[in-house]
mmCIF file of C-alpha atoms in Angstrom:
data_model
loop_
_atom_site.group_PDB
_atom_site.id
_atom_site.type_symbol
_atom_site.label_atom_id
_atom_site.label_comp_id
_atom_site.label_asym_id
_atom_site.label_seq_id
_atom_site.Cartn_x
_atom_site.Cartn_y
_atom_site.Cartn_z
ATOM 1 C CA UNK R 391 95.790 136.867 20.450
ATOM 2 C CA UNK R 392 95.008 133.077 19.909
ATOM 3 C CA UNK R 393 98.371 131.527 18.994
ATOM 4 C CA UNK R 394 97.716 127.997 18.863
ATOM 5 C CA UNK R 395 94.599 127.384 16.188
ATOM 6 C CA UNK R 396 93.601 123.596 16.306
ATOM 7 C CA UNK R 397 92.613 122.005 13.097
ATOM 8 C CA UNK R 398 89.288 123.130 11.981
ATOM 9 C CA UNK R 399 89.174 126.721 13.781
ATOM 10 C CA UNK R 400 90.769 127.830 10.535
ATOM 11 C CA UNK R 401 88.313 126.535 8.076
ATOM 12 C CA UNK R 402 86.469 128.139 5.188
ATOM 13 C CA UNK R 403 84.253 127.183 2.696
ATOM 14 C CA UNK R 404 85.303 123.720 2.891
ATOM 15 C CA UNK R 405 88.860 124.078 2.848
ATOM 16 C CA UNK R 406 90.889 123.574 6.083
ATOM 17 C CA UNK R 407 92.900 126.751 6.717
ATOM 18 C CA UNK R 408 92.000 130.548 5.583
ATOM 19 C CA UNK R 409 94.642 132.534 7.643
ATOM 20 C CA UNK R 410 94.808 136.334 6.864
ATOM 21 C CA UNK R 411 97.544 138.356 8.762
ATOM 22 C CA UNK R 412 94.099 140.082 10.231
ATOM 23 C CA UNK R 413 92.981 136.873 11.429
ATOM 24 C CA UNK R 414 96.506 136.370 13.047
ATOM 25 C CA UNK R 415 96.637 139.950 14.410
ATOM 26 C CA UNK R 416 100.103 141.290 12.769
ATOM 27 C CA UNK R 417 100.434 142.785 9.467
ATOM 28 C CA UNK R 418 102.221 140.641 6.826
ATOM 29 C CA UNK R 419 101.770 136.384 6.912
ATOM 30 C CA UNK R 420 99.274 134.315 5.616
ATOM 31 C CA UNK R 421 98.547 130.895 5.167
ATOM 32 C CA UNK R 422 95.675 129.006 2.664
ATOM 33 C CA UNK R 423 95.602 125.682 2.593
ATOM 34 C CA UNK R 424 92.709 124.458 -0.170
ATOM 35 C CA UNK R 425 91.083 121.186 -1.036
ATOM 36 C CA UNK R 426 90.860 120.213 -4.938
ATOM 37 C CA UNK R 427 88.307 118.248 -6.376
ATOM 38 C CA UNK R 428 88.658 116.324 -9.077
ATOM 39 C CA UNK R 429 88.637 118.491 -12.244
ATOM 40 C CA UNK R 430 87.455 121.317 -10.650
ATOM 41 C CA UNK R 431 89.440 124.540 -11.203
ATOM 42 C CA UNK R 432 89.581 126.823 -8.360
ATOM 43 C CA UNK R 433 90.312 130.610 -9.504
ATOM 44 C CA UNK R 434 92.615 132.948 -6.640
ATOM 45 C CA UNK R 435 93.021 136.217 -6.134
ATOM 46 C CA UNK R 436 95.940 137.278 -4.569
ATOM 47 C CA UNK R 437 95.159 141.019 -4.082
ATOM 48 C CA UNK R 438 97.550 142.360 -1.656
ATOM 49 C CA UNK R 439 99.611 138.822 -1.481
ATOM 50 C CA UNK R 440 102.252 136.780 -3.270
ATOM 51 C CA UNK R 441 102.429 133.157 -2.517
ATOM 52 C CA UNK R 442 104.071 129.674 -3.280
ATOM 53 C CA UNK R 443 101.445 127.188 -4.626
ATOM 54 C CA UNK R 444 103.243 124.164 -2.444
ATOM 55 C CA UNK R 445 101.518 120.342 -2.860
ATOM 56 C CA UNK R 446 101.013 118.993 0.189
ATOM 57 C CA UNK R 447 99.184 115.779 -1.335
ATOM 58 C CA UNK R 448 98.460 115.265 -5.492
ATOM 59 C CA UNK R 449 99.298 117.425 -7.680
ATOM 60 C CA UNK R 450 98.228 120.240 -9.542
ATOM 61 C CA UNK R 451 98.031 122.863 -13.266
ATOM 62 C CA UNK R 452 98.975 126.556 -12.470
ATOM 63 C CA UNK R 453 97.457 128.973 -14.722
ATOM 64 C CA UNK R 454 98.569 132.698 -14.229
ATOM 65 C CA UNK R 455 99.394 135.871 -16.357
ATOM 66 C CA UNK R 456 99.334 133.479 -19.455
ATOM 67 C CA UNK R 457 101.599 130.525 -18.118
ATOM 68 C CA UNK R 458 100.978 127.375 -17.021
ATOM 69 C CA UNK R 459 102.979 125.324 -14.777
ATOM 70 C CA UNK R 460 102.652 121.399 -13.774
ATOM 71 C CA UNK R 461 103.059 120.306 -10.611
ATOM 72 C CA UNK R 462 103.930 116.726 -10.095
ATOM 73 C CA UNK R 463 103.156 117.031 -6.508
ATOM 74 C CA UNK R 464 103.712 113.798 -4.005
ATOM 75 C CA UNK R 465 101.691 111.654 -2.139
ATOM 76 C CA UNK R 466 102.115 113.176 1.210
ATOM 77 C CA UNK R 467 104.404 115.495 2.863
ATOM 78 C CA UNK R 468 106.260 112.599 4.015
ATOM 79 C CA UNK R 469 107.132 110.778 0.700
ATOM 80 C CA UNK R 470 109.262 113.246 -1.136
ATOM 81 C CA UNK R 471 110.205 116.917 -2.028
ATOM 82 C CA UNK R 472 108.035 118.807 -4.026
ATOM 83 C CA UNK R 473 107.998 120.866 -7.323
ATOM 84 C CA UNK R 474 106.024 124.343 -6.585
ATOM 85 C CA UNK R 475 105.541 127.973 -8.353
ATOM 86 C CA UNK R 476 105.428 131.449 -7.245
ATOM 87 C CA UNK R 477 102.608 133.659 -8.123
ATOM 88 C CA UNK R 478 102.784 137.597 -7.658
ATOM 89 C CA UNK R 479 100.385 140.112 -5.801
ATOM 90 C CA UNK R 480 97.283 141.277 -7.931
ATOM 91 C CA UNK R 481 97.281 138.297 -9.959
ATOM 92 C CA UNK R 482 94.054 136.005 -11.057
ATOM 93 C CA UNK R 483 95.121 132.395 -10.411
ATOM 94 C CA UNK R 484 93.985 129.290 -11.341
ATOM 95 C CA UNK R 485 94.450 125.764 -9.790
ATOM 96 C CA UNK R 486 93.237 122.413 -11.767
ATOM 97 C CA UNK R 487 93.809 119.139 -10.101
ATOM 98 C CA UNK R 488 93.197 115.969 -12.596
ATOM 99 C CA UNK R 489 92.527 113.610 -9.704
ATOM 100 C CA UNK R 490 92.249 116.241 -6.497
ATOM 101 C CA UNK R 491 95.128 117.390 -4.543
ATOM 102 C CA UNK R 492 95.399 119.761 -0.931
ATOM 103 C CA UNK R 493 97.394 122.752 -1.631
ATOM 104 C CA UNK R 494 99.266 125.428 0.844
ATOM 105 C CA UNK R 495 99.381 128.517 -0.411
ATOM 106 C CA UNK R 496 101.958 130.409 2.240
ATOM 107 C CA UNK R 497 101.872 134.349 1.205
ATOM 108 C CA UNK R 498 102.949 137.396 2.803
ATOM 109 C CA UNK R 499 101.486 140.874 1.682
ATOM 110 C CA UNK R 500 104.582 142.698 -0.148
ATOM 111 C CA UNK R 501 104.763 145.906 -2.475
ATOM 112 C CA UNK R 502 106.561 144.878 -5.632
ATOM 113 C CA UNK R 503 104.884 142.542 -8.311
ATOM 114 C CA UNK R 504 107.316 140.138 -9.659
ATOM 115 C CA UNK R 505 106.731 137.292 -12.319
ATOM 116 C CA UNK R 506 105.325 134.240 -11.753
ATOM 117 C CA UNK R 507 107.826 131.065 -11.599
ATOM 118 C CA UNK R 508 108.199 127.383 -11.446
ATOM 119 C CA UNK R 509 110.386 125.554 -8.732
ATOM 120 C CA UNK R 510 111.360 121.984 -9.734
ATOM 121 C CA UNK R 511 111.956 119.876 -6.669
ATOM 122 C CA UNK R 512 115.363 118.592 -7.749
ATOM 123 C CA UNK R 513 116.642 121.742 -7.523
ATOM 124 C CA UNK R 514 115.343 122.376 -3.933
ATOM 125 C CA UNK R 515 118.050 121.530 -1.197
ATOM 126 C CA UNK R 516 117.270 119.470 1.366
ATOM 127 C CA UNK R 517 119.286 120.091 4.816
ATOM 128 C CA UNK R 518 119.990 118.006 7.624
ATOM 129 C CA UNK R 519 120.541 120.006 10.237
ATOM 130 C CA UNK R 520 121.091 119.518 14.448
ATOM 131 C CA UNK R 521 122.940 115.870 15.674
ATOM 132 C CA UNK R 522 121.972 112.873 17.627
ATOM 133 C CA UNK R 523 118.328 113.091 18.643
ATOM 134 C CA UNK R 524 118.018 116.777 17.614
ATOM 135 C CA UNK R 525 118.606 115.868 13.684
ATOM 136 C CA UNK R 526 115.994 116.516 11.438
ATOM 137 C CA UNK R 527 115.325 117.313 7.522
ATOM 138 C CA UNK R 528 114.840 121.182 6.503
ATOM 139 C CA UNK R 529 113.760 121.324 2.737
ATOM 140 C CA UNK R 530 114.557 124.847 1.605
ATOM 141 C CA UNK R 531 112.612 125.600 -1.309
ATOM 142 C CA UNK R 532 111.660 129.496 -0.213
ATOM 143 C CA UNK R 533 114.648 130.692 1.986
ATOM 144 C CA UNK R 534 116.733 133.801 0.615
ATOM 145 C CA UNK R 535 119.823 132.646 -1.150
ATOM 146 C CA UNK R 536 117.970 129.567 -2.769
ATOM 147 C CA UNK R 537 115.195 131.021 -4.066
ATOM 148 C CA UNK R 538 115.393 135.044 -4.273
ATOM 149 C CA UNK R 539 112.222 135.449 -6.738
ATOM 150 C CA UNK R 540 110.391 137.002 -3.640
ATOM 151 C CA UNK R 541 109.559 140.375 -2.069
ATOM 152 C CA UNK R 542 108.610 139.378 1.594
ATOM 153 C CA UNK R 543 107.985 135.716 1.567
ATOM 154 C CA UNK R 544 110.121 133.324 3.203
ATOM 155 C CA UNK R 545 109.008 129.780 3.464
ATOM 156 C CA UNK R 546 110.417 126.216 4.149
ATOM 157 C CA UNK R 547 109.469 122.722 5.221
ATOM 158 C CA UNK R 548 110.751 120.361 7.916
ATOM 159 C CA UNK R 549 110.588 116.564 8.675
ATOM 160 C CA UNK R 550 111.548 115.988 12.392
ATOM 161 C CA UNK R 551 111.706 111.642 12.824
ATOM 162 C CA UNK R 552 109.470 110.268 15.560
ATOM 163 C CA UNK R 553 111.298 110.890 18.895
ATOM 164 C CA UNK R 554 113.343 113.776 17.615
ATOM 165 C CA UNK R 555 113.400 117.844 18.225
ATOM 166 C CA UNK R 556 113.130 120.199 15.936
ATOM 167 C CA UNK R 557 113.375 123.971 16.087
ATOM 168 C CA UNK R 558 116.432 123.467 18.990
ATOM 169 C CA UNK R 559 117.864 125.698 20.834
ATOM 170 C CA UNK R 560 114.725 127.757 21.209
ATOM 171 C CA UNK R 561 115.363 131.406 18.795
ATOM 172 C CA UNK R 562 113.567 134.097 17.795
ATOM 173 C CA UNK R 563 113.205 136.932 15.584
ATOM 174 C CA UNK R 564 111.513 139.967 16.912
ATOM 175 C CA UNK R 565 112.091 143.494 17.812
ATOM 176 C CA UNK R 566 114.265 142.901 20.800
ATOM 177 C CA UNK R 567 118.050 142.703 21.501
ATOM 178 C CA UNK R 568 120.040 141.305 19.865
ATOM 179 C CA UNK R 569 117.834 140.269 16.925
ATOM 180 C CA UNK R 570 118.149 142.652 13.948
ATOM 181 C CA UNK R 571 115.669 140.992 12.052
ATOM 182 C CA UNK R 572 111.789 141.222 12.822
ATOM 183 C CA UNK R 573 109.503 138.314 11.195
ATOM 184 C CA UNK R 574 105.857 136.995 12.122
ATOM 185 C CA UNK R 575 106.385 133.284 11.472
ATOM 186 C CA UNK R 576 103.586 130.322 11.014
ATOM 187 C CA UNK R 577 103.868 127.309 12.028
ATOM 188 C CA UNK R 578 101.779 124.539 10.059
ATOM 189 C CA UNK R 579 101.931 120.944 11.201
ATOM 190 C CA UNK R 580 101.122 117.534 9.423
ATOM 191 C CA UNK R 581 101.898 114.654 12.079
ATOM 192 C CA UNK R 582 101.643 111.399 10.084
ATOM 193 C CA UNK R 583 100.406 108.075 11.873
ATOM 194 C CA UNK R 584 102.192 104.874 12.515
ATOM 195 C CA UNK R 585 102.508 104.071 9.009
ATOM 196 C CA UNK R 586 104.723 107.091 8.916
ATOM 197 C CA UNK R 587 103.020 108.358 5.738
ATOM 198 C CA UNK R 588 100.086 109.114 5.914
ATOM 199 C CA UNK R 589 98.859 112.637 8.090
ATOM 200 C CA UNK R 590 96.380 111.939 10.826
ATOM 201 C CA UNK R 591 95.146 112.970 13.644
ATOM 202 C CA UNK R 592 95.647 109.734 15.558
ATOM 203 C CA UNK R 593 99.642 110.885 16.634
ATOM 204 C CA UNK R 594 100.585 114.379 18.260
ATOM 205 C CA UNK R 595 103.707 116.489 19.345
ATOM 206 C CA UNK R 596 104.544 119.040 21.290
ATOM 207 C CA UNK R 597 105.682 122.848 20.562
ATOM 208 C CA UNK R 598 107.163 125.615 22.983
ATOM 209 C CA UNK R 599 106.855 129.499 22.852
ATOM 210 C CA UNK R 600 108.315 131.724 25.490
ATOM 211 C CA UNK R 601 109.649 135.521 25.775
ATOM 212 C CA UNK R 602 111.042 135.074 29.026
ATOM 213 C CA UNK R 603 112.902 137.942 30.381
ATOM 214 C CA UNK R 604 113.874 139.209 26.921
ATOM 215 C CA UNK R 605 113.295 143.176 26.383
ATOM 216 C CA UNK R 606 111.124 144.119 23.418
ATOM 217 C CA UNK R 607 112.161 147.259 21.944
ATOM 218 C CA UNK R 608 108.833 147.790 20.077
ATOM 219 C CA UNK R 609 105.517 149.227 22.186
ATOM 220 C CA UNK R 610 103.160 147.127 20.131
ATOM 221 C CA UNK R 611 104.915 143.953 20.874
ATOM 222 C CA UNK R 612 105.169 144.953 24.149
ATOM 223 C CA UNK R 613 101.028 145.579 23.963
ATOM 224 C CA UNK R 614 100.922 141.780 22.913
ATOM 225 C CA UNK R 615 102.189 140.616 26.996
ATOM 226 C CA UNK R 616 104.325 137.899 27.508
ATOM 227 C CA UNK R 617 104.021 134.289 25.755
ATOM 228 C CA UNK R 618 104.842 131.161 27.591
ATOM 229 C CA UNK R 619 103.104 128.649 26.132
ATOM 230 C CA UNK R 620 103.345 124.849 25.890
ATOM 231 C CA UNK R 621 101.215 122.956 23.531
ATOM 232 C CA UNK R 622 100.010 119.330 22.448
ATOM 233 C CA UNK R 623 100.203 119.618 18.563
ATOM 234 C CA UNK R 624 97.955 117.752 16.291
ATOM 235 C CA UNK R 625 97.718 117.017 12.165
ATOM 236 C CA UNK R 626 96.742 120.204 10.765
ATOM 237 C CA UNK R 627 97.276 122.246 13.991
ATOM 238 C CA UNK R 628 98.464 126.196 13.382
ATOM 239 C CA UNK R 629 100.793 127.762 15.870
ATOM 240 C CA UNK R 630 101.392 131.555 15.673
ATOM 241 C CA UNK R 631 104.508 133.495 16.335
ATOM 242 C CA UNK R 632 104.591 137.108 16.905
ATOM 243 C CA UNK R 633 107.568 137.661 19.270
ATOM 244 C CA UNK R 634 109.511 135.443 21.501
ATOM 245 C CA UNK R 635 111.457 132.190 21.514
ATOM 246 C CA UNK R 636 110.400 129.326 19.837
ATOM 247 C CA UNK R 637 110.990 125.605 20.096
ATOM 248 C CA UNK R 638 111.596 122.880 20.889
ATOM 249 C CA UNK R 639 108.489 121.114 18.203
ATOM 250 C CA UNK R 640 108.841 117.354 19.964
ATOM 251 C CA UNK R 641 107.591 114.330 17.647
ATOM 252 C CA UNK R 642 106.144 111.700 19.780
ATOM 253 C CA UNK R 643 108.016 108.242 19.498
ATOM 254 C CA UNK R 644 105.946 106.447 16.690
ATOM 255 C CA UNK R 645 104.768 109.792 15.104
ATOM 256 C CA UNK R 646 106.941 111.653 12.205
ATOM 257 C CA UNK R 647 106.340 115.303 12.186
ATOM 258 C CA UNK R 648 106.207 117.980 9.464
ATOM 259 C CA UNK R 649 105.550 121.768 9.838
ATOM 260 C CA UNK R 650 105.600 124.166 7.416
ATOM 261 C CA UNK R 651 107.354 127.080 8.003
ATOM 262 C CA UNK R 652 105.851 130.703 6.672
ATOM 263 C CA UNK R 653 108.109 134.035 7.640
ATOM 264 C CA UNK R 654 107.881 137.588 6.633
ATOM 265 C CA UNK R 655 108.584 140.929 7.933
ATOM 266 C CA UNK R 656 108.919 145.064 7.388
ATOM 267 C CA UNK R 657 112.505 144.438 6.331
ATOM 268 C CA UNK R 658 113.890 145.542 3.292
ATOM 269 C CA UNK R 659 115.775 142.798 2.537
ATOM 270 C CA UNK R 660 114.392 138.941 2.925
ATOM 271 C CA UNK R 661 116.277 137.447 6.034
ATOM 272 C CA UNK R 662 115.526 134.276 8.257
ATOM 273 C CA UNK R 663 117.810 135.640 10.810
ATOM 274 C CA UNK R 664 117.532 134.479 14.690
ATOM 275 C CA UNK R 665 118.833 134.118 17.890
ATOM 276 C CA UNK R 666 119.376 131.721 20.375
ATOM 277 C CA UNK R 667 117.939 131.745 23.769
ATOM 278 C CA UNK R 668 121.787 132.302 25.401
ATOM 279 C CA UNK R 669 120.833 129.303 28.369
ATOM 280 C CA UNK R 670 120.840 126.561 25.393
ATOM 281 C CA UNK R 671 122.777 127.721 22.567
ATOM 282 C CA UNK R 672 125.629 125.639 23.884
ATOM 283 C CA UNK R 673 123.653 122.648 22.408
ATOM 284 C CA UNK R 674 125.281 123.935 19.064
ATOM 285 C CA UNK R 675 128.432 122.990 20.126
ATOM 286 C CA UNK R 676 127.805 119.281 20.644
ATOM 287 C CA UNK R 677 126.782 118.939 17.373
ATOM 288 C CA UNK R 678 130.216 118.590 16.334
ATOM 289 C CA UNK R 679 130.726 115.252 18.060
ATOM 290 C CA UNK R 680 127.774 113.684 17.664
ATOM 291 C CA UNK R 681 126.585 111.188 14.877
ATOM 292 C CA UNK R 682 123.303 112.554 13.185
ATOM 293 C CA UNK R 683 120.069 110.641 12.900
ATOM 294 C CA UNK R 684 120.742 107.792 10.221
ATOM 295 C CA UNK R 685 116.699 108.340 9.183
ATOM 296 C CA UNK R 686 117.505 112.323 8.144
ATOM 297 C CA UNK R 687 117.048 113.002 5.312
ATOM 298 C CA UNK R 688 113.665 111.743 5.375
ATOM 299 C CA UNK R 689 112.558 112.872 1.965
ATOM 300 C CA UNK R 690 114.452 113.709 -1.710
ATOM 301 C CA UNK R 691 113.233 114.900 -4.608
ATOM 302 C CA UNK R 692 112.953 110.592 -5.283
ATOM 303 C CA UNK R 693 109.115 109.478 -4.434
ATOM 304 C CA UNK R 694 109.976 106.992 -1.353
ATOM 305 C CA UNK R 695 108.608 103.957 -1.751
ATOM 306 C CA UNK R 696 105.131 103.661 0.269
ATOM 307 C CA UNK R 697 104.401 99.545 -0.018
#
């Protein structure tokens, strides 16, 4: 299994990522990210998959089992928190953008059909979470207990400021002790250049995957072999997580980063459980004592001014 998918080894018919959990090699996450033109409506079938229809730049219409939703959108990533939807397995859907827009669709293949729904962005908390230079922004418009309107799906976004760590102490979720919740997880990053706006390729970051010594419970995991992986990260870089720790995601002085975050699993019940790597959980503890990053929160549901 590939885990780390550079920008481009994704794309499909001119859009930038097609990710099917076959593509990834596990059963249940997914990850489209599509490319608007102007005017053009783009029609989706989700067979199999719900899905958030998240702006990641522009905005767009969401027409689906007879309702339409608006989607203000945002510039970038970076400028503020977005208004999204939720559309259901075995739906026809269609996207209109008046003036383009690049849209993620994050979906996870699930059993029940539930309705489609519209998520305003001021009612999506934003979270600023670790201390000192491990704060950073997690915007959780997906996660169970804000949004429940989901079968399998869990998603969220996070802003780590240039020089920070994210994703610290390394965790994981997988089918070893003591975890007792499994999830494949996708990791989708935007790194934005110096203007601290706008994505490009021109910055980078770094992102860490282990299993160590940990003892998977599960044969197929164990078929999968170790991870220990370090990686330079770029603008529209994938990084796949079957099993294991992950973290830390580094954002190179002079280079904001942004991942999106897409999780599911067999469980009955949504859950973004984890654990800690035991050798740096202690980190937690300092937290307590030291001042956060004055630059978290990055984003609000208030367009930040881009002159």
């Amino acid at each position: 299994m590939t885990l780390h998918r550079p920008q481009g080894t994704l794309a499909a018919g001119g859009d930038p990522i097609l990710l099917t959990p076959e593509d990834a090699g596990w059963t249940y996450c997914g990850l489209r990210v599509l490319v608007l033109e102007p005017g053009e409506p783009r029609r989706i079938e989700t067979g199999e998959f719900e899905a958030f229809v998240l702006p990641l730049a522009g905005g767009c219409v969401v027409e689906v089992d007879g309702q339409r939703f608006e989607l203000e959108g945002r510039g970038s990533v970076f400028t503020r928190v977005t208004d999204f939807a939720y559309v259901p397995r075995d739906a026809s859907v269609t996207l209109t953008s008046s003036a383009g827009a690049e849209i993620a669709l994050p979906m996870a293949r699930c059993t029940r059909r539930l309705e489609p729904r519209y998520g305003p962005a001021e009612d999506v908390p934003v979270e600023v979470r670790g201390a000192g230079n491990a704060t950073r922004q997690v915007t959780n418009f997906g996660t169970p207990g804000v949004w429940d309107h989901a079968d399998k799906l869990n998603a969220c976004e996070l802003i780590t400021p240039d020089g920070n760590w994210s994703s610290y102490p390394p965790h994981k979720h997988d089918d070893s002790e003591p975890c007792e919740v499994v999830n494949e997880e996708i990791y989708y990053f935007r790194i934005a250049a110096r203007d601290g706006i706008t994505p490009s390729r021109e910055g980078f970051g770094f992102h860490r995957t282990y299993t160590g010594d940990i003892k998977i419970a599960s044969e197929d995991l164990l078929a999968g072999s170790s991870i220990d992986e370090d990686v330079t990260v770029r603008d529209g870089d994938v990084f796949l997580i079957p099993r294991g720790y992950h973290g830390p995601c580094v954002a190179a002085p002079g280079y904001p980063m942004y991942y999106l975050n897409v999780l599911a699993g067999p469980g009955e019940e949504r859950s973004m459980a984890f654990c800690d790597d035991p050798a740096h959980t202690w980190i937690r503890d300092t937290w307590a004592t030291t001042p956060t990053d004055p630059r978290c929160p990055v984003t609000s549901a208030t367009p930040k001014r881009t002159e």
